[in-house]
mmCIF file of C-alpha atoms and ligand atoms in Angstrom:
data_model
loop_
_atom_site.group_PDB
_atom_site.id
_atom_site.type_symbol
_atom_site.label_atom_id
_atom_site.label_comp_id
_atom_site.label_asym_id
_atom_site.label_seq_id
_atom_site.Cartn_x
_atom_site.Cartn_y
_atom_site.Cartn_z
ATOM 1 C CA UNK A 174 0.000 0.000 0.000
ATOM 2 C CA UNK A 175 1.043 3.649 -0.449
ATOM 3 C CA UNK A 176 2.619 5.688 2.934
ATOM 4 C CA UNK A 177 4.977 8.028 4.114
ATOM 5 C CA UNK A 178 7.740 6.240 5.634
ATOM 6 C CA UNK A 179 10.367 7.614 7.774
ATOM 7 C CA UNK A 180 13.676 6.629 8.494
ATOM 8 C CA UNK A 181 15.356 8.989 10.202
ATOM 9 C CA UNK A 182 15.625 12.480 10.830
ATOM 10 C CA UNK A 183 14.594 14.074 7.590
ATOM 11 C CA UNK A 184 14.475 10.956 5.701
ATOM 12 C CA UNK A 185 11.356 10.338 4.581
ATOM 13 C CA UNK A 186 9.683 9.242 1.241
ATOM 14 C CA UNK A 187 6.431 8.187 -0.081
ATOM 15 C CA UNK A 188 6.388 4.547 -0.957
ATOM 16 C CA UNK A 189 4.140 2.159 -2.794
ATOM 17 C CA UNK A 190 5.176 -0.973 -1.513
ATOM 18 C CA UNK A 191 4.279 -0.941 2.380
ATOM 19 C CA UNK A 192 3.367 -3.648 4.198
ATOM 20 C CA UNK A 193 -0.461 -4.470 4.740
ATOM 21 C CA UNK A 194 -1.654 -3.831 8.266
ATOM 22 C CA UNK A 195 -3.216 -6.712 9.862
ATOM 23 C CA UNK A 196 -5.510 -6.824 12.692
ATOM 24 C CA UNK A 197 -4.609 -8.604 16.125
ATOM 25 C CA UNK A 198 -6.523 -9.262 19.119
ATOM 26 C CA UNK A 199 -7.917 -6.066 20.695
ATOM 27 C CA UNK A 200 -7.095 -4.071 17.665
ATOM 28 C CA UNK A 201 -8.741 -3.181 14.142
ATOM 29 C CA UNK A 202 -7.204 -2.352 10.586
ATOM 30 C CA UNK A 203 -9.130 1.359 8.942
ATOM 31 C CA UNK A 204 -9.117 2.071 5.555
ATOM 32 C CA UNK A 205 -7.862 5.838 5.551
ATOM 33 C CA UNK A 206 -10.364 8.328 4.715
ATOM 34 C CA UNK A 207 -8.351 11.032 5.288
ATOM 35 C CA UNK A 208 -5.394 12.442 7.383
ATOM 36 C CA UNK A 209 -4.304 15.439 8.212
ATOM 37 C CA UNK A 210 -1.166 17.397 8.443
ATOM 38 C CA UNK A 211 -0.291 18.620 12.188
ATOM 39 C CA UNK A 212 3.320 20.860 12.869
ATOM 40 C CA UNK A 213 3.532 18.130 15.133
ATOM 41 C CA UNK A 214 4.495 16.077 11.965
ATOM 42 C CA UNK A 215 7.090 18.421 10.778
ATOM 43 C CA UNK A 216 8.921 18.547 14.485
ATOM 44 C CA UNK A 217 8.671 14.639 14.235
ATOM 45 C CA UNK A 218 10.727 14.719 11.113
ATOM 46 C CA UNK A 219 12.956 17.194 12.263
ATOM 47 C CA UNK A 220 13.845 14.829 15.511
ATOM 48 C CA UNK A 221 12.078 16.666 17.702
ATOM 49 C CA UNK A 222 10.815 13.556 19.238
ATOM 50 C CA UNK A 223 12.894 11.229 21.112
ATOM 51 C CA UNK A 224 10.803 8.396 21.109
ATOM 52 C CA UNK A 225 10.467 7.739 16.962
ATOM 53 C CA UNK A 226 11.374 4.310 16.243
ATOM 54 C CA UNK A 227 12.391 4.206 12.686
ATOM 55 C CA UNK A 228 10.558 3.304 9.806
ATOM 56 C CA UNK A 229 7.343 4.368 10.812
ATOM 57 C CA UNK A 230 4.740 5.122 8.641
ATOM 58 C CA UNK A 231 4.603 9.234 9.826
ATOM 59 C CA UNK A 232 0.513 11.183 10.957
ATOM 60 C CA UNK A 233 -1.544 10.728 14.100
ATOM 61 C CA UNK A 234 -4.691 12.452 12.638
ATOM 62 C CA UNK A 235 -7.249 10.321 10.454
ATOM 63 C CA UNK A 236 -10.546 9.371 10.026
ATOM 64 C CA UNK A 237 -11.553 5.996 8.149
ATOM 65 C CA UNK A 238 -13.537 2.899 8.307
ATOM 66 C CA UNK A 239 -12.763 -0.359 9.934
ATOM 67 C CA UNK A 240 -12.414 -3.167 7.671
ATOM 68 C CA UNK A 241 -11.420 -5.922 9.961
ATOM 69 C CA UNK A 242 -11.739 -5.764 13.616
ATOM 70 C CA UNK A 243 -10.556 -8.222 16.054
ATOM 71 C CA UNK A 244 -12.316 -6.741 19.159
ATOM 72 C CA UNK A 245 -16.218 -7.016 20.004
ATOM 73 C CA UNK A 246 -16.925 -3.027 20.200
ATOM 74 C CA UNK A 247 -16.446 -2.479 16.452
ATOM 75 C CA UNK A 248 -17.571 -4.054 12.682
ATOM 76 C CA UNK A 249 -16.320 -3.753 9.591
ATOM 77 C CA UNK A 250 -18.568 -0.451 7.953
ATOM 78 C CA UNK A 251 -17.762 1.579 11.349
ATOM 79 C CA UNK A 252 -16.839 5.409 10.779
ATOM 80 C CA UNK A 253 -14.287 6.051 13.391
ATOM 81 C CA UNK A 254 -11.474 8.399 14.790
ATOM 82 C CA UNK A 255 -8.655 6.916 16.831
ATOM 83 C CA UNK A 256 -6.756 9.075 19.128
ATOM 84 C CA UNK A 257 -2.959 10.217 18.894
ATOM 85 C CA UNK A 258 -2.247 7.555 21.672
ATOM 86 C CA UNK A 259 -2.864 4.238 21.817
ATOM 87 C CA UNK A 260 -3.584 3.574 25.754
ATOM 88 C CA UNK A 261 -3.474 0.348 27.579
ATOM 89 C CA UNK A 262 -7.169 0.782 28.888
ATOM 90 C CA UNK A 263 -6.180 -0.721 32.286
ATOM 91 C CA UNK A 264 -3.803 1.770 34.316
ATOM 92 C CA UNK A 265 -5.040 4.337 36.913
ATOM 93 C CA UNK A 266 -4.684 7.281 34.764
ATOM 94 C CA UNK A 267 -6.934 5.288 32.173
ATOM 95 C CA UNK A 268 -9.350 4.158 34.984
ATOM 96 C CA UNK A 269 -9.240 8.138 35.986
ATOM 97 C CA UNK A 270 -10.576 8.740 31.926
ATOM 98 C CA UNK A 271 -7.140 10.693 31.154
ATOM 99 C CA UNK A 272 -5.805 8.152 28.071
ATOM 100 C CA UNK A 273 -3.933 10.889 26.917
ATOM 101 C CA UNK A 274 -1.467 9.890 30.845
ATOM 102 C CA UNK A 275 -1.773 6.414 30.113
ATOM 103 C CA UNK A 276 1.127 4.762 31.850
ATOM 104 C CA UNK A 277 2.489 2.876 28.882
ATOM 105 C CA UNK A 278 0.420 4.832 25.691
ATOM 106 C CA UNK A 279 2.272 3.954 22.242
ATOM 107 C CA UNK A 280 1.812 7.526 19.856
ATOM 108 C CA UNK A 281 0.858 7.015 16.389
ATOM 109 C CA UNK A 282 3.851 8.197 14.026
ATOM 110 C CA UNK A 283 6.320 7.962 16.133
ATOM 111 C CA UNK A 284 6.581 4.594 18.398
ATOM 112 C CA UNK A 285 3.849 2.855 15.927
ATOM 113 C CA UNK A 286 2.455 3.539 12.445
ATOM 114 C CA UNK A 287 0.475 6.082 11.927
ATOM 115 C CA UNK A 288 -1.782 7.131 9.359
ATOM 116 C CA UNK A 289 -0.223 8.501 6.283
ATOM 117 C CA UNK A 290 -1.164 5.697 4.085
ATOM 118 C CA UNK A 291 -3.958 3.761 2.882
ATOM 119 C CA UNK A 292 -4.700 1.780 5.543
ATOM 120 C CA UNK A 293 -3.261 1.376 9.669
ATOM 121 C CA UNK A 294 -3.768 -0.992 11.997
ATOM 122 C CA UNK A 295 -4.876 1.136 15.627
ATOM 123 C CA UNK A 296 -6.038 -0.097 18.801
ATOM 124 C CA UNK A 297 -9.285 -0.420 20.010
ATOM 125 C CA UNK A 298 -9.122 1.297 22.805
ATOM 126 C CA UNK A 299 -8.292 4.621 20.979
ATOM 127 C CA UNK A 300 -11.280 4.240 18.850
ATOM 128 C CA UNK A 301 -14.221 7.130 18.837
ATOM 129 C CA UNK A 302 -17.313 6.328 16.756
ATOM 130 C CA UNK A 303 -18.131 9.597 14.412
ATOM 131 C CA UNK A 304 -21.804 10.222 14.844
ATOM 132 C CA UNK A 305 -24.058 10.595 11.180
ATOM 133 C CA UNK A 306 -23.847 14.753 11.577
ATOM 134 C CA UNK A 307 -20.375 14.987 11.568
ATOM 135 C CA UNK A 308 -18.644 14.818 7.437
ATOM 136 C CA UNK A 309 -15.330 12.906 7.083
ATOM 137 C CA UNK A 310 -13.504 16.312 6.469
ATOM 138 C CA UNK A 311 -14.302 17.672 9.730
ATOM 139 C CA UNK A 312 -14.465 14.561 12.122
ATOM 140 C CA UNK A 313 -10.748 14.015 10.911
ATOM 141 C CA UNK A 314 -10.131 17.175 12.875
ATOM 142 C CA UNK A 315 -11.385 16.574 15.917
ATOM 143 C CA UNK A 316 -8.595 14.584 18.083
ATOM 144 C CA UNK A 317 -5.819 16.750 17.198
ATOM 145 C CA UNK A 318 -7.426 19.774 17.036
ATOM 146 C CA UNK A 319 -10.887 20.501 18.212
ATOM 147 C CA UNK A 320 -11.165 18.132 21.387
ATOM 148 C CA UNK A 321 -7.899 19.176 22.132
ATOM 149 C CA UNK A 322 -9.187 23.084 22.048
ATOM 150 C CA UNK A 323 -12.146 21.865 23.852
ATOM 151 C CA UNK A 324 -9.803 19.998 26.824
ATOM 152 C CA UNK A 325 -8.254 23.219 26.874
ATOM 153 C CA UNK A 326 -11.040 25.173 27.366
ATOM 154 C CA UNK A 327 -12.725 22.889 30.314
ATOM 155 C CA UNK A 328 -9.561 22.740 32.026
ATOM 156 C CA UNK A 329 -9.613 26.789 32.015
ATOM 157 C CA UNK A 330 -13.236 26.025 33.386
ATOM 158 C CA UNK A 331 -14.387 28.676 30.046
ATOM 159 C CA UNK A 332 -17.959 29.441 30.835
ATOM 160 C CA UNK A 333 -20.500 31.475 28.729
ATOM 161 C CA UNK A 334 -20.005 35.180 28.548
ATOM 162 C CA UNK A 335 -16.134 34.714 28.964
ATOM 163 C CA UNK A 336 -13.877 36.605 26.273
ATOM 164 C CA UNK A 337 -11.215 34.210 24.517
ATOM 165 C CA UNK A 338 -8.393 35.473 22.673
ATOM 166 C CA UNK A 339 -7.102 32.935 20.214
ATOM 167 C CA UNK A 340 -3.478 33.882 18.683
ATOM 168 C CA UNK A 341 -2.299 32.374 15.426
ATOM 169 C CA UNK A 342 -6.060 32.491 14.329
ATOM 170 C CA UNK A 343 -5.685 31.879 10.716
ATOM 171 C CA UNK A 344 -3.758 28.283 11.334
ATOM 172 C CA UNK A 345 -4.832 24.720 11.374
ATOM 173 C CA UNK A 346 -5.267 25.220 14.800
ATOM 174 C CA UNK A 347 -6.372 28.522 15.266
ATOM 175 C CA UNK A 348 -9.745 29.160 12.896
ATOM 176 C CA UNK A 349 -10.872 26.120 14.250
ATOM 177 C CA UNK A 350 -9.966 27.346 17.969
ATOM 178 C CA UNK A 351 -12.311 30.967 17.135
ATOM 179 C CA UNK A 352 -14.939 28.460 16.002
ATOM 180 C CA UNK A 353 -14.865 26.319 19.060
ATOM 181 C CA UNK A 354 -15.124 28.841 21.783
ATOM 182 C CA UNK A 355 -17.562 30.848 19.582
ATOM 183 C CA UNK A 356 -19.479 27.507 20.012
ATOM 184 C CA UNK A 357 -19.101 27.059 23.488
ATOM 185 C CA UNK A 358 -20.486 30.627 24.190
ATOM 186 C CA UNK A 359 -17.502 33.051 24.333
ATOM 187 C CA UNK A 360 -16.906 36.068 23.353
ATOM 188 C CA UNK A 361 -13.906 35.965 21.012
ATOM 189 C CA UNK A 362 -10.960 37.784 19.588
ATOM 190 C CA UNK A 363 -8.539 36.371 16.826
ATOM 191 C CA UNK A 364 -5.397 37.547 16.658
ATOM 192 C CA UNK A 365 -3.016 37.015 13.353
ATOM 193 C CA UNK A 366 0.173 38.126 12.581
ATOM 194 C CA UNK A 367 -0.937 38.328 8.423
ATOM 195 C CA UNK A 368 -3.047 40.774 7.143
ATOM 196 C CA UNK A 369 -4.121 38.132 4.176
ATOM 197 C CA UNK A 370 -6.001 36.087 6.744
ATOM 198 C CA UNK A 371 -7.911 38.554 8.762
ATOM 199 C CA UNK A 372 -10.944 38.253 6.664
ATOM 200 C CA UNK A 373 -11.352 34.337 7.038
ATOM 201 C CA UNK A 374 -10.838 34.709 10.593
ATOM 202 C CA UNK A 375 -13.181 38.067 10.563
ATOM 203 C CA UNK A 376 -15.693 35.554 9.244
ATOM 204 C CA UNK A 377 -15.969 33.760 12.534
ATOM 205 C CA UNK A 378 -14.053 35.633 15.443
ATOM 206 C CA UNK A 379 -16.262 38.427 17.098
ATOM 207 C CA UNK A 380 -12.842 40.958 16.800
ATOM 208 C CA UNK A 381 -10.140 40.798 14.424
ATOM 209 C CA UNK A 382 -6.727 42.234 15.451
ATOM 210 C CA UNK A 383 -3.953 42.058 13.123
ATOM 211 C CA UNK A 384 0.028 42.423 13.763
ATOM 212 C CA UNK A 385 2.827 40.996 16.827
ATOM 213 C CA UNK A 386 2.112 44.208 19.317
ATOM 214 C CA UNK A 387 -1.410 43.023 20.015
ATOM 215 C CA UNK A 388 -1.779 43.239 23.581
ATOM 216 C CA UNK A 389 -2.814 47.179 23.867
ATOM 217 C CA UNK A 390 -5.381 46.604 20.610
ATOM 218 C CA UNK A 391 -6.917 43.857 22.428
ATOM 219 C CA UNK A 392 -7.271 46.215 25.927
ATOM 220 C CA UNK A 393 -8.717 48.899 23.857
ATOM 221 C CA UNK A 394 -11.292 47.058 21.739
ATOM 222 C CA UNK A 395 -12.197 44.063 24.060
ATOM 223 C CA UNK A 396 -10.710 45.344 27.539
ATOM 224 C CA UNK A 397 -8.723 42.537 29.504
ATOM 225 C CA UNK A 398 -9.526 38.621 28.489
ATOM 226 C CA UNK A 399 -10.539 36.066 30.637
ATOM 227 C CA UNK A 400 -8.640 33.400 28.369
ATOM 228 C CA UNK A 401 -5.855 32.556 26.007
ATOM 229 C CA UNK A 402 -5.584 30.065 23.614
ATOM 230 C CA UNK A 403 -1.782 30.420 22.417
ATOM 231 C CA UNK A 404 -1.360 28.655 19.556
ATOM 232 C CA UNK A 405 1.996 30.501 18.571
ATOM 233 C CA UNK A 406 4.364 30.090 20.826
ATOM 234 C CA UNK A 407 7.256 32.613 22.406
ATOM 235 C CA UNK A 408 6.948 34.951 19.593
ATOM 236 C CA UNK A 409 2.996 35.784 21.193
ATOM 237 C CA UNK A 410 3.576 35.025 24.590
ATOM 238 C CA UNK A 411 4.153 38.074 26.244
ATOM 239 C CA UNK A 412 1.332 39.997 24.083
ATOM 240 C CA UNK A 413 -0.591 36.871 25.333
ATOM 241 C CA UNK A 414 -0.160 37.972 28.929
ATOM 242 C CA UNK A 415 -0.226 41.373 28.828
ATOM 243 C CA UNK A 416 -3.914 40.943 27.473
ATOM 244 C CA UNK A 417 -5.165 38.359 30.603
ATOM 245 C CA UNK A 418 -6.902 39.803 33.367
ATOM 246 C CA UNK A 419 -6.414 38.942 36.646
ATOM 247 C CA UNK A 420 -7.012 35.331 37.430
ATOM 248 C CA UNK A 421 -6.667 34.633 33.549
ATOM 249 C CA UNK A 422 -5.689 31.865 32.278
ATOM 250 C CA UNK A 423 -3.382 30.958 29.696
ATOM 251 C CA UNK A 424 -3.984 27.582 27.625
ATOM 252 C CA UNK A 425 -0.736 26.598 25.707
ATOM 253 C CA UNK A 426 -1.239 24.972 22.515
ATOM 254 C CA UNK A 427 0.867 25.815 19.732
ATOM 255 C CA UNK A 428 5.282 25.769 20.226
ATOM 256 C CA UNK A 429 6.499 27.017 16.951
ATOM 257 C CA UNK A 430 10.087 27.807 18.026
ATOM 258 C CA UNK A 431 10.673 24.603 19.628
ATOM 259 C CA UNK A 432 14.219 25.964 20.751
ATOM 260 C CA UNK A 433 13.397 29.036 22.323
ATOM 261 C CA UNK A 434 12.649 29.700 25.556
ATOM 262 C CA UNK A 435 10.307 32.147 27.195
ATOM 263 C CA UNK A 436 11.175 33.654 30.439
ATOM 264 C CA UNK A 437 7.939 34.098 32.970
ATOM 265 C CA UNK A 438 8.813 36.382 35.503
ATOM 266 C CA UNK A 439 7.174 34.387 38.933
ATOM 267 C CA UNK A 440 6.158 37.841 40.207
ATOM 268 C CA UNK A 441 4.211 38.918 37.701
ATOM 269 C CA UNK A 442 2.466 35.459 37.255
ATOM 270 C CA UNK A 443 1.796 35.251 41.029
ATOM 271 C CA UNK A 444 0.649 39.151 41.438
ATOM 272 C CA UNK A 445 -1.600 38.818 38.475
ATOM 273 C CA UNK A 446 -2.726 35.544 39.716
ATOM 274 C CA UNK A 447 -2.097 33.649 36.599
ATOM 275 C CA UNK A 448 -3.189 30.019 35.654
ATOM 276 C CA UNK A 449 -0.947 28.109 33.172
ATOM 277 C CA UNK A 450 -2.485 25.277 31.278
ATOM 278 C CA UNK A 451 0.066 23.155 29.572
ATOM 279 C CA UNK A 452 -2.382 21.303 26.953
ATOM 280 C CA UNK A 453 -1.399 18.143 24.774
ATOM 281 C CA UNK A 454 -4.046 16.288 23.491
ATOM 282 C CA UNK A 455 -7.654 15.116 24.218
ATOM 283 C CA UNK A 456 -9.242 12.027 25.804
ATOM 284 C CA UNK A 457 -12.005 9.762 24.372
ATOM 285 C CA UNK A 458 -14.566 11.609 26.486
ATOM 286 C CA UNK A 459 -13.510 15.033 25.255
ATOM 287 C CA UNK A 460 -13.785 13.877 21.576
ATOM 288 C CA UNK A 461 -17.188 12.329 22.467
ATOM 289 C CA UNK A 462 -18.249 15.560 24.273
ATOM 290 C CA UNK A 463 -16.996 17.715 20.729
ATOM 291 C CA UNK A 464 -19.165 15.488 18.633
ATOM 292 C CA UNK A 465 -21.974 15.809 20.830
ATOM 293 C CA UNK A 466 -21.908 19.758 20.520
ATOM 294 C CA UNK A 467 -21.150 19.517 16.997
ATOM 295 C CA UNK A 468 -24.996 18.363 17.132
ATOM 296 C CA UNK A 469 -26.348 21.655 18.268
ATOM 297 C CA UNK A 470 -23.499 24.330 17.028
ATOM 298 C CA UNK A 471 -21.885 24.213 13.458
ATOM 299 C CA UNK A 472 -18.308 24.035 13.203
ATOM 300 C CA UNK A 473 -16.945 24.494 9.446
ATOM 301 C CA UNK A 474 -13.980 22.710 8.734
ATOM 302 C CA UNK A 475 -11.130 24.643 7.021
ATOM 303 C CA UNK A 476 -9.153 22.834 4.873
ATOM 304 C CA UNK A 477 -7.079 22.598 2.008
ATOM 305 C CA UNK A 478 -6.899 18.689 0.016
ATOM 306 C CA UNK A 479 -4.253 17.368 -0.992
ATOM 307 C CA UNK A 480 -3.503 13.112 -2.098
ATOM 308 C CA UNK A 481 -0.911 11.054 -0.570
ATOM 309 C CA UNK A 482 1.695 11.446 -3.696
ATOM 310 C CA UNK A 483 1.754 15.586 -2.661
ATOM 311 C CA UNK A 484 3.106 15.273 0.627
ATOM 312 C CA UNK A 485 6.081 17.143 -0.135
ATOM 313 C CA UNK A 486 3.347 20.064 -1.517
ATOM 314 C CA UNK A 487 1.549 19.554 1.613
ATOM 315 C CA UNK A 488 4.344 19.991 3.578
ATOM 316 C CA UNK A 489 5.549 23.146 1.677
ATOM 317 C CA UNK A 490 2.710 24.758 2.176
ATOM 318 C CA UNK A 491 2.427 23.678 6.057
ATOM 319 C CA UNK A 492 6.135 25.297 6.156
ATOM 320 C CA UNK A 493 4.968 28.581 4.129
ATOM 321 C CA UNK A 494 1.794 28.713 6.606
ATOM 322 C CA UNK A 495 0.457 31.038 4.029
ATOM 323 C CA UNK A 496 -3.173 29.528 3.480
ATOM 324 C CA UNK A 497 -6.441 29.286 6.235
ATOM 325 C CA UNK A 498 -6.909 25.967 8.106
ATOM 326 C CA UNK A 499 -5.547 22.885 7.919
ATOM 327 C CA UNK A 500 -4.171 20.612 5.226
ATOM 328 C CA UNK A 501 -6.004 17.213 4.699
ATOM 329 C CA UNK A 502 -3.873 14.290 3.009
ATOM 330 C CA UNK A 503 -6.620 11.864 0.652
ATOM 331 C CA UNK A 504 -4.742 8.391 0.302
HETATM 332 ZN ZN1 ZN B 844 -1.756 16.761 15.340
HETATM 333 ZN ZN1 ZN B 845 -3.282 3.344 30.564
#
């Protein structure tokens, strides 16, 4: 079958001639639907990630249907998502519902295949059913992205009314982020750094501010914010701060200068009473929870196609970050 197979840092190609997945007990093979492109992917191929075992078939974001299962909870015909992580299902932090902890989780495209090809073989236990009101092209969003806004956003404890300021808002991450909290009943403001994307995220965000000095833009149009969804990184950070009120809190989502570091003066954390959300990926319950508001609130997904032969366009244009949303691979 056809996948992107890495063997080592920056060594990657996409090949015809991969092995079939084959189902084993407690685990299913999918037939790809889609995947999608996440920076995560490009960090993993820059070596970012100490735990790739080479080759691996590269992407932890699909959406496909089972066509052999060898556990009881799913049939051949089933529309599913899996998760990033595969979790064992039976230590305390997956007794607790937090897979995303799970004592011994295996990530797809990095310590096991993922799903940049036409077919994977994934563990039942990361498995979400995708409900009949939810299209391929947006469920394939949802564990990387959406439920992962939306753990965010309950662990800030976001409630209706609350003003959400969502940096990097015409990414992957970010258009979908505006969307989200729109959905969940905030007030919000996107911020982006490129003029050329304010009117997609105008389209959705209840303020648009455009430019890297955001922070007294944001105080004069929306006063201070109650949240922050950072999907940038150290270059937006300190804007990001300077726009919380007191007792805000700061989700972090998005690292795109892996090798910089951003120095948080304590005292102005403390005095301001500032909570810091670290925020990886979602749980099973959080993508159930997505899907079941997708039921009452429309979320458009924002994407750009591409098939599994134009990775290296897809990857370009992940690199160039000059286009709205996020970039789905078709094998
Ligand atoms: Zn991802
Ligand atoms: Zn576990």
């Amino acid at each position: 079958m056809k996948a992107v197979v890495v063997k080592g840092r920056m060594d990657y190609s996409v090949v015809a001639d991969a092995a079939n997945p084959t189902a084993a007990p407690g685990r299913a093979v999918l037939s790809i639907s889609y995947a999608s492109l996440c920076y995560r992917d490009l960090l993993e191929l820059m070596g970012y990630y100490p735990r790739m075992r080479y080759p691996v078939v590269l992407g932890h974001e699909a959406v496909g249907v089972v066509e052999e299962s060898m556990d009881p909870r799913y049939r051949p015909g089933d529309r599913v998502v899996p998760m990033l992580y595969e979790p064992d299902g039976t230590c305390d932090m997956c007794l607790r519902g937090e897979e995303v902890y799970c004592r011994s989780r295996r990530s797809y495209g990095e310590d096991v295949d993922g799903f940049f090809a036409e077919r994977a073989a994934v563990a039942a236990n990361a498995l979400v059913k995708v409900p009949t009101w939810v299209n391929d092209e947006l469920a394939v969003l949802v564990p990387c992205v959406i439920a992962m806004i939306y753990k965010g956003l309950r662990r800030a404890s976001l409630s209706q009314g609350e003003t959400v300021l969502v940096t990097g808002a015409g990414g992957g991450v970010g258009i979908h982020a505006v969307q989200l909290a729109k959905a969940m009943g905030a007030r919000v403001i996107g911020v982006t750094s490129r003029e050329d994307k304010a009117g997609a995220v105008a389209k959705y965000a209840d303020e648009v501010v455009i430019g890297s000095k955001f922070g007294d833009e944001v105080k004069k149009r929306a006063g201070e914010v109650d949240v922050v969804v950072e999907n940038v990184g150290t270059p937006t950070l300190g804007e990001s701060l300077r726009s919380l009120r007191m007792g805000g809190r700061l989700v972090l989502i998005g690292n795109v200068k892996p090798d910089e570091a951003y120095e948080l003066r304590l005292g102005y954390a403390i005095m301001k009473d500032i909570a810091v959300i670290g925020n990886v990926a979602a749980n099973r319950g959080d993508i159930w929870r997505t899907f079941e508001l997708m039921r009452v609130k429309t979320i458009e997904p924002i994407v750009t196609k591409y098939s599994l032969e134009e990775f290296e366009a897809a990857l370009d244009q992940l690199r160039r970050g000059d286009k709205v949303g996020k970039i789905l691979l078709k094998p």
